[in-house]
RNA sequence: GCUGCUGUAGCUCAGAGGUAGAGCACUCCCUUGGUAAGGGAGAGGUCGAGAGUUCAAUUCUCUCCAGCAGCACCA
């Protein structure tokens, strides 16, 4: 038998017979390791203890202490254990797929009756039985024909489809047994079900999910579970979810009296005075930033004839998602069909097209706080994060091809500065390339993608690839922020577009005196004010930075005899540019402090007899229990400075 | 849009085939209180909308609307 050399993490190498399994290697080291082992890493690849090793390799044997591998296996085995539990409880349920995801796993089932919360309890109990039974996990390599024959016989038509979809590139088709229940799986898995910590998982919810993610296909039932290495980690995770729920922008929006939404205008925001203060403060900041960044600001119509949307290509692709406005004009022979603008770019091209543009005008950075309306599918609506009426901090940079790189770098820099000012140090960047349905030739896409990618890399910006997710007219860079419970939201974006200038016939006169096609860079920093404010609220748990806080200071009287002084203090603060309010209600100071703390007011100034006499205030800051006495002039200076936007400091 | 769940006072929620309740908020009165809810009284609801079953529906059934979770979508 041939010999192979396995190198351990400590650098020592040992000889073994070729085809040895990590389980046997572990057994050769010690009995306890043999029992504790869960999997191995062979040349960087996560490896089942049962899989043979055929050549020299680096080897590491994992136990439950090794977090990434342990979590992967626990969650993956639980997916199988759950599927087995479901089929034991309801033998006619068909199984499909069950991958590991962040914090847990899910498994999709085909079953006529919906799973109820009681069902989840029964499944969880059955899973614990399976874990307690410590059933052996065993694997075999099957031929494609055998796998298909098996699943055809058992009526598991989804599995047949999965086997057929496995590419014929020599990778083995594996079957895994958990006890006497079997599932198609590429592995790896644990040694036996008893290695799964039985007290560190929980079934969370059931929801519909399309088979293979295709909305034209069957709707399956997906059960989500979470799992960790031990009970404490699970408890910590559940506690984190509770804390996150308290930061939900929908809840805080109500508590802080920022906005509301109602049935008559689904997906549209009624901004209350407090919320509108945040909005306009942010908008003022963005306007200054854009001016400083070399943008010109414009404004374009809300209701635009369908002809323009047909020309731009949006009508064909997005008609279903537009608000259509029909006007039966008395003197018109036909009905005029307009659409509320779902985006600003075609209108910006109209402005660009007025008059002759020279290469000397480029790059032309045209910005608009553009109010847009999109008929988003009802199921997509989410608080103020995904709405039907919103305002983008939109801009289009008209430039030549050789300006793409500079403009991209310039934009990434611009966006980073703004995110930093707004307290977002960490954000994800995704690069989305050509989607299946798209406008423009492959040559144009090649050009756009490579230009954008090169510019992004040149800017030193790291990104992950998001294949097939680009806009229909061009590739895009997405700047992604995360909400309180870990959901990603695209906020900023940069999109390269060779298509729209063509369709809407935008030209400029080049240095050579002839006409050229400009490139358009669609870009937004916040994305929409609505979404960004939602993220801002969740990021700060409602405790917005002082300059953005809608109510910055409440001056509260301790006794009615201080009311005149309260009014005077509020007046002084307001003159210093601070958003201050008086609270001279007939309530105790405890009551006032509680109410304004709950309302996330950053600073409460309490005044009673002492303060009136000394012309001071007692300062209480949000999140601190201690108070301090300060002179009125001192606190006014301090707060006036804090009230300034970061770019004005 | 799809699957499932939900919709009762401004908010959070209880309730039941016989016509609606609590706490907080609100209004008024008492209290002038020193840093996270002082006391009392009062007012407040077409029980999401429409249809059906029933002597009787807010409760049961159906349709619609909206919200929530997930999926799909996201120019």
XYZ file of C-alpha atoms in Angstrom, chain A residues 405-646:
242
model
C -11.861 56.060 -13.087
C -11.228 59.471 -11.564
C -14.893 60.087 -10.947
C -15.324 56.695 -9.325
C -12.412 57.275 -7.009
C -13.681 60.744 -6.247
C -17.133 59.387 -5.431
C -15.895 56.598 -3.161
C -13.920 59.216 -1.299
C -16.939 61.528 -1.128
C -19.197 58.772 0.169
C -16.685 57.545 2.746
C -16.361 61.038 4.186
C -20.112 61.393 4.522
C -20.603 57.953 6.073
C -17.877 58.783 8.527
C -19.527 62.096 9.442
C -22.772 60.217 9.979
C -21.189 57.618 12.225
C -20.926 54.663 9.852
C -17.323 53.538 9.877
C -17.946 50.062 8.583
C -19.950 49.320 5.482
C -19.917 46.576 2.909
C -19.239 47.169 -0.757
C -20.661 44.837 -3.364
C -19.844 44.769 -7.035
C -22.820 43.631 -9.112
C -22.228 42.617 -12.686
C -24.479 41.976 -15.682
C -27.930 40.524 -15.037
C -29.620 38.068 -17.364
C -32.105 40.558 -18.772
C -30.261 43.706 -19.709
C -29.936 46.478 -22.232
C -26.802 47.108 -24.225
C -24.391 44.864 -26.069
C -21.915 42.507 -24.449
C -19.074 44.719 -25.652
C -20.551 47.665 -23.785
C -20.986 45.540 -20.681
C -17.400 44.319 -20.908
C -16.275 47.913 -21.095
C -18.489 49.110 -18.213
C -17.627 46.274 -15.891
C -13.910 46.498 -16.382
C -13.909 50.286 -16.081
C -15.872 50.226 -12.835
C -13.895 47.371 -11.366
C -10.558 48.929 -12.243
C -11.594 52.271 -10.774
C -12.856 50.662 -7.584
C -9.641 48.730 -7.145
C -7.611 51.829 -7.920
C -9.528 53.600 -5.148
C -8.329 50.920 -2.752
C -11.911 49.912 -2.058
C -12.465 46.253 -1.187
C -15.624 44.665 -2.470
C -17.373 41.336 -2.705
C -18.748 40.065 -5.960
C -22.521 39.974 -6.413
C -22.904 38.136 -9.704
C -25.822 38.940 -11.975
C -27.218 41.653 -9.708
C -26.373 44.726 -11.754
C -28.904 47.250 -13.039
C -30.364 46.524 -16.450
C -28.282 49.273 -18.031
C -24.995 48.771 -16.248
C -22.886 47.259 -13.479
C -23.121 48.755 -10.035
C -21.294 49.243 -6.824
C -23.527 48.924 -3.781
C -22.687 50.426 -0.434
C -24.517 48.322 2.108
C -25.481 49.173 5.694
C -26.986 46.764 8.198
C -30.129 47.168 10.301
C -30.669 46.263 13.941
C -31.288 42.580 13.305
C -28.596 42.128 10.733
C -30.525 42.648 7.533
C -28.505 44.338 4.785
C -29.821 47.425 3.011
C -28.337 49.003 -0.072
C -27.878 52.705 0.592
C -25.147 54.218 -1.542
C -24.611 53.125 -5.122
C -22.541 53.900 -8.177
C -23.639 52.632 -11.568
C -21.889 52.928 -14.889
C -24.241 53.505 -17.785
C -23.388 53.568 -21.478
C -26.946 52.700 -22.464
C -29.124 55.605 -21.393
C -27.057 58.345 -23.070
C -27.416 56.324 -26.256
C -31.155 55.839 -25.895
C -31.833 59.447 -25.015
C -29.247 60.721 -27.466
C -27.008 62.693 -25.160
C -23.953 64.141 -26.854
C -21.141 66.560 -26.294
C -18.683 68.169 -28.647
C -15.224 66.766 -28.153
C -11.863 68.464 -28.549
C -11.854 67.141 -32.099
C -14.968 69.159 -32.899
C -17.177 66.123 -33.462
C -20.027 64.717 -31.393
C -19.368 62.128 -28.685
C -21.481 60.085 -26.351
C -21.026 60.864 -22.655
C -21.047 58.109 -20.061
C -23.462 58.495 -17.165
C -22.531 57.535 -13.649
C -25.675 57.146 -11.542
C -24.783 57.627 -7.927
C -26.351 58.113 -4.511
C -24.779 58.321 -1.094
C -27.701 57.976 1.292
C -29.818 56.185 -1.307
C -33.131 57.439 -0.051
C -33.630 59.750 2.882
C -36.329 57.430 4.158
C -34.175 54.326 4.232
C -31.124 56.139 5.490
C -32.990 57.724 8.375
C -34.381 54.287 9.239
C -30.858 52.894 9.350
C -29.648 55.920 11.299
C -32.336 55.389 13.937
C -31.501 51.703 14.319
C -27.754 52.249 14.269
C -28.013 54.734 17.140
C -30.927 53.000 18.877
C -32.756 56.327 18.587
C -29.985 58.252 20.348
C -29.111 60.337 17.334
C -25.960 62.447 17.378
C -26.680 65.819 18.935
C -26.596 67.759 15.656
C -29.232 65.440 14.150
C -31.425 64.999 17.215
C -34.846 66.511 16.553
C -35.216 67.806 20.094
C -31.758 68.610 21.344
C -32.499 70.140 24.715
C -35.466 70.210 27.051
C -35.356 72.785 29.796
C -37.493 71.494 32.636
C -38.646 73.404 35.675
C -38.472 71.745 39.053
C -40.877 74.198 40.571
C -43.358 76.550 39.003
C -41.385 79.465 40.375
C -38.624 78.653 37.900
C -40.900 78.802 34.856
C -39.922 82.320 33.807
C -36.280 81.384 33.953
C -36.999 78.257 31.864
C -38.528 80.421 29.166
C -35.556 82.735 29.247
C -33.071 79.844 28.994
C -34.951 78.314 26.071
C -34.889 81.656 24.339
C -31.145 82.042 24.797
C -30.483 78.496 23.564
C -32.649 78.959 20.495
C -30.866 82.166 19.610
C -27.630 80.180 19.778
C -29.003 77.781 17.135
C -30.039 74.976 19.453
C -33.367 73.128 19.176
C -34.610 73.691 22.704
C -38.021 73.244 24.288
C -39.489 74.245 27.616
C -41.213 71.798 29.935
C -43.040 73.862 32.527
C -45.850 71.382 33.056
C -47.181 70.811 36.521
C -45.249 67.565 36.959
C -42.454 66.337 39.160
C -38.910 66.468 37.836
C -38.752 62.651 38.000
C -41.652 62.444 35.650
C -40.157 64.940 33.220
C -36.751 63.268 33.254
C -38.285 59.905 32.567
C -40.458 61.134 29.745
C -37.676 62.966 27.926
C -35.243 60.132 28.450
C -37.691 57.729 26.856
C -38.108 60.304 24.083
C -34.312 60.194 23.504
C -33.700 63.882 24.159
C -29.896 64.157 24.437
C -29.760 66.887 27.078
C -32.158 67.791 29.868
C -31.516 71.033 31.715
C -33.324 71.108 35.046
C -33.801 74.370 36.871
C -35.163 75.128 40.312
C -34.624 77.831 42.900
C -30.868 77.404 43.074
C -30.371 77.707 39.318
C -32.588 80.755 39.071
C -30.549 82.514 41.746
C -27.160 81.511 40.354
C -28.118 81.719 36.671
C -26.985 78.132 36.167
C -28.585 74.922 34.919
C -28.300 71.330 36.080
C -27.273 69.223 33.101
C -28.381 65.652 32.617
C -27.197 63.838 29.500
C -28.988 60.916 27.906
C -27.548 57.631 29.068
C -25.871 59.105 32.143
C -27.366 59.049 35.596
C -25.199 61.763 37.045
C -25.894 65.462 36.775
C -23.672 68.520 36.881
C -24.270 72.199 37.487
C -23.000 74.573 34.824
C -23.359 78.284 34.174
C -25.855 79.242 31.538
C -23.259 80.883 29.307
C -20.946 77.913 29.469
C -23.579 75.343 28.514
C -24.898 77.569 25.739
C -21.457 77.772 24.164
C -20.899 74.061 24.515
C -24.249 73.040 23.073
C -24.089 75.588 20.271
C -20.895 73.925 19.139
C -22.352 70.423 19.451
C -25.382 71.488 17.415
C -23.227 72.200 14.382
C -23.114 69.600 11.639
C -19.734 67.865 11.365
